[in-house]
CSV table of C-alpha atoms in Angstrom, one decimal:
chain,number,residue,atom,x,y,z
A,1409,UNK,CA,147.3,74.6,147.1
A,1410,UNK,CA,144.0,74.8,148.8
A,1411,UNK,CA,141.9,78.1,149.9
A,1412,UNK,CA,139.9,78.1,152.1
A,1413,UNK,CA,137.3,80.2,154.2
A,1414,UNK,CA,138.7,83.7,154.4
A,1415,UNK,CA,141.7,83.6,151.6
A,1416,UNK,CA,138.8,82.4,149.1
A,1417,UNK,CA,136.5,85.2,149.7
A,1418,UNK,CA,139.1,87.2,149.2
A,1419,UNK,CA,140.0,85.7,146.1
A,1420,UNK,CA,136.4,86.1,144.9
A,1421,UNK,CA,136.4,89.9,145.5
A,1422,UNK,CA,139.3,90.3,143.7
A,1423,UNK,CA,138.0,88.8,140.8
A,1424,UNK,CA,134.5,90.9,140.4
A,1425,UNK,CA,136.2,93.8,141.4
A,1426,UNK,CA,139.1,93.1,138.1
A,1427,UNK,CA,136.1,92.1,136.1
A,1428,UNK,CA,133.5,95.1,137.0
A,1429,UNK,CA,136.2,97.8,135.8
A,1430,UNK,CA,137.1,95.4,132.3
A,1431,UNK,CA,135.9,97.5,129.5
A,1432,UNK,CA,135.1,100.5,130.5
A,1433,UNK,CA,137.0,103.7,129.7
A,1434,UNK,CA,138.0,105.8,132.4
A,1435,UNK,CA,135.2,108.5,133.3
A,1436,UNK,CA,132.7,106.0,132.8
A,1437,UNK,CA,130.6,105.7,129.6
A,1438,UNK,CA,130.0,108.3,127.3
A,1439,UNK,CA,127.4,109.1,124.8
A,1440,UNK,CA,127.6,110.9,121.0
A,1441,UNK,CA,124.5,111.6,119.0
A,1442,UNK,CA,121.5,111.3,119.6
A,1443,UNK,CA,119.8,107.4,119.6
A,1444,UNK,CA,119.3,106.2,115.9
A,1445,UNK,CA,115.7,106.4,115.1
A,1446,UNK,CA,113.4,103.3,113.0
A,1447,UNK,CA,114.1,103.4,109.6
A,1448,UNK,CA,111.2,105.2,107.7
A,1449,UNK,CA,109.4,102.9,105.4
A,1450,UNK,CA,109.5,103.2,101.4
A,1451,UNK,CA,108.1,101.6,98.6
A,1452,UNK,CA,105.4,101.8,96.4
A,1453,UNK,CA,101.8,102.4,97.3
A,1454,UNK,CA,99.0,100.8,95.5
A,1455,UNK,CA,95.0,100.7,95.6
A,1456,UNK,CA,93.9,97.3,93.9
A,1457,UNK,CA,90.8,98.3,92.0
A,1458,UNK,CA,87.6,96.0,91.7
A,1459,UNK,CA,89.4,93.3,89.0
A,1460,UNK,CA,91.8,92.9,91.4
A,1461,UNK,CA,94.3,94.8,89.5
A,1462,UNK,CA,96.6,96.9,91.8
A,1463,UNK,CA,97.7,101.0,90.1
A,1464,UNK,CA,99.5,103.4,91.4
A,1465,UNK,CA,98.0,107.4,91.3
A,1466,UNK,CA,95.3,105.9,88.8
A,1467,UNK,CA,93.4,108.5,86.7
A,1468,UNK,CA,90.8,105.6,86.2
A,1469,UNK,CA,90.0,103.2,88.6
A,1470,UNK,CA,86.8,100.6,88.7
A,1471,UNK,CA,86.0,101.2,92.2
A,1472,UNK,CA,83.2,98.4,91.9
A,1473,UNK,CA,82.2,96.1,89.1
A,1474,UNK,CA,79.4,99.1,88.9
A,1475,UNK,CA,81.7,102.0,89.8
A,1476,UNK,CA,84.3,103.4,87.8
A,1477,UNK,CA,86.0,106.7,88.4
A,1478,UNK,CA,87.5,108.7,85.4
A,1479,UNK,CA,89.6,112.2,85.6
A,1480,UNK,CA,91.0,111.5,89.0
A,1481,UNK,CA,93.8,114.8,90.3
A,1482,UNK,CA,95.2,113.1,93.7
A,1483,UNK,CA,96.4,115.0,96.9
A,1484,UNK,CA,98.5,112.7,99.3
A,1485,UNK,CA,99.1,109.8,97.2
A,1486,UNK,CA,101.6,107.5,99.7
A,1487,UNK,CA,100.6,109.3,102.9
A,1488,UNK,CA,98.1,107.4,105.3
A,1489,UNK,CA,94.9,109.6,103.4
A,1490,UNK,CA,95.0,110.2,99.8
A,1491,UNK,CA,92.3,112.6,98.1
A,1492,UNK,CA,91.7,112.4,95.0
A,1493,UNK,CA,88.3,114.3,92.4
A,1494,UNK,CA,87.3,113.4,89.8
A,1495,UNK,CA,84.0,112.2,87.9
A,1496,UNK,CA,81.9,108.7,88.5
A,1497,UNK,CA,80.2,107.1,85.1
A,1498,UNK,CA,76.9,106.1,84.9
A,1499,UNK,CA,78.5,102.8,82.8
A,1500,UNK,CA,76.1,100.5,83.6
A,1501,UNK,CA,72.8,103.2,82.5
A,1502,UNK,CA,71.2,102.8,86.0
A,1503,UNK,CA,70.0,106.4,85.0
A,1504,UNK,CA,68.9,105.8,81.5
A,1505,UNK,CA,71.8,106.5,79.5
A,1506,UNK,CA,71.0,107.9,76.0
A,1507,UNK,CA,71.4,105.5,73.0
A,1508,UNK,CA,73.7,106.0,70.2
A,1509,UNK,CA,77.0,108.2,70.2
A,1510,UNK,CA,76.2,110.2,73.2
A,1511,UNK,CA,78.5,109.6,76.3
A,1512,UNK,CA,77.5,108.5,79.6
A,1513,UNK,CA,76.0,110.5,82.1
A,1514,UNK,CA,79.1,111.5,84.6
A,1515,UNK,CA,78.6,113.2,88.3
A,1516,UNK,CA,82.0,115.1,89.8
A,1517,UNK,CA,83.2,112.6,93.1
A,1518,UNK,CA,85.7,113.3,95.9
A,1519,UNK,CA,87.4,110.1,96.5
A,1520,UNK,CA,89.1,109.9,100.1
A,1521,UNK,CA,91.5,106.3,100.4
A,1522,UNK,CA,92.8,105.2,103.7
A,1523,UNK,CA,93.9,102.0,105.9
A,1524,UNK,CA,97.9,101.9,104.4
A,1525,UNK,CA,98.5,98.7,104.8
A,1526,UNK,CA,102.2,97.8,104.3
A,1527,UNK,CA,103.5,94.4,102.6
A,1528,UNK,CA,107.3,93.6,102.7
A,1529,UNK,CA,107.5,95.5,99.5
A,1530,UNK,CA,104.7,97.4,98.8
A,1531,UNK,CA,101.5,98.9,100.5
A,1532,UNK,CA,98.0,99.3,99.9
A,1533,UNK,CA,94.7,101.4,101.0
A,1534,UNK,CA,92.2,99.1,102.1
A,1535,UNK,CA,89.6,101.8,102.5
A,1536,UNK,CA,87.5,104.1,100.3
A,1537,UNK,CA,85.2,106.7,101.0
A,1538,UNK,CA,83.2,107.9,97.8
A,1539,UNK,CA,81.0,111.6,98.4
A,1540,UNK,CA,79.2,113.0,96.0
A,1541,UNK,CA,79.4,116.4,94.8
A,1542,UNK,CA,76.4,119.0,94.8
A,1543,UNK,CA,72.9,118.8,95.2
A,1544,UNK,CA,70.9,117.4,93.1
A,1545,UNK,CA,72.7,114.2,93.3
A,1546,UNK,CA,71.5,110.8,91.5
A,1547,UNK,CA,70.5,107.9,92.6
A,1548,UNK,CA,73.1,106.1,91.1
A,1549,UNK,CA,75.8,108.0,92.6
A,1550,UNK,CA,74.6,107.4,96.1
A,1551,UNK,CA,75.4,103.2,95.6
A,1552,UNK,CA,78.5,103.6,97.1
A,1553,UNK,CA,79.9,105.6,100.2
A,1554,UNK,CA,81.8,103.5,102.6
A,1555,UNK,CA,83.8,100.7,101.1
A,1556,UNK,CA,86.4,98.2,102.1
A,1557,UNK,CA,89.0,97.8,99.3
A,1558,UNK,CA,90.9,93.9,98.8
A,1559,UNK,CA,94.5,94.0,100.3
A,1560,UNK,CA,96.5,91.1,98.4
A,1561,UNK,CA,97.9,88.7,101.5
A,1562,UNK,CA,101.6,89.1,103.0
């Protein structure tokens, strides 16, 4: 049997209008809940210190092959700015260290890390800001301020 002109516009109008009310309840659509939000990310956070060794909340860290950090308290350790103080070490005697048993000369050091940069498992600060504490402060203390960490690739 064959439709033509009117009977198949008919026929086609029929159709959408069968197909526009499939799957839908009566009343329309209806919303619960609010809309599920991303996922927050987890997993552990790491600085990688100047050996290329990554820690986690390290209470020694060798900022630079010249700059090492002992005694550090942190404040925001996973969070998008950690803090941490603690003391820098004279360890390479750019002040004149004292010879014999005597220890270092040290200088108290806020420590600010920033620039989370999250791996598939894992993240990592790729920024440091060193300050020094209170006037007088030594020359050697000043040699680093601003400082762009390593990141280990994806």
């Amino acid at each position: 049997m064959r439709y033509g002109g009117p009977a198949r516009c008919l026929l086609l109008a029929m159709s959408f209008l069968g197909l526009a009310g499939c799957g839908t309840v009566a009343g329309g659509t209806r919303v619960e809940g609010p809309a599920p939000t991303a996922i927050p990310w987890s997993g552990p956070v790491y600085v990688d210190d100047a050996g290329s060794v990554p820690r986690q909340r390290p209470a020694i860290v060798d900022l630079t092959e010249r700059t090492t950090l002992y005694s550090l308290k942190w404040r925001g350790w996973g969070t998008s700015r950690a803090v941490a103080t603690g003391v820098v070490v004279d360890v390479t005697c750019a002040s004149g260290c004292p010879h014999g048993d005597a220890d270092p000369p040290t200088y108290p050091v806020r420590l600010v890390l920033s620039g989370l940069v999250k791996r598939e498992y894992s993240a990592y600060y790729n920024h440091a800001v060193l300050t020094a504490g209170p006037p007088p402060v030594p020359d050697w203390v000043l040699e680093v301020g601003d400082l762009r960490l390593p990141v280990p690739k994806a």
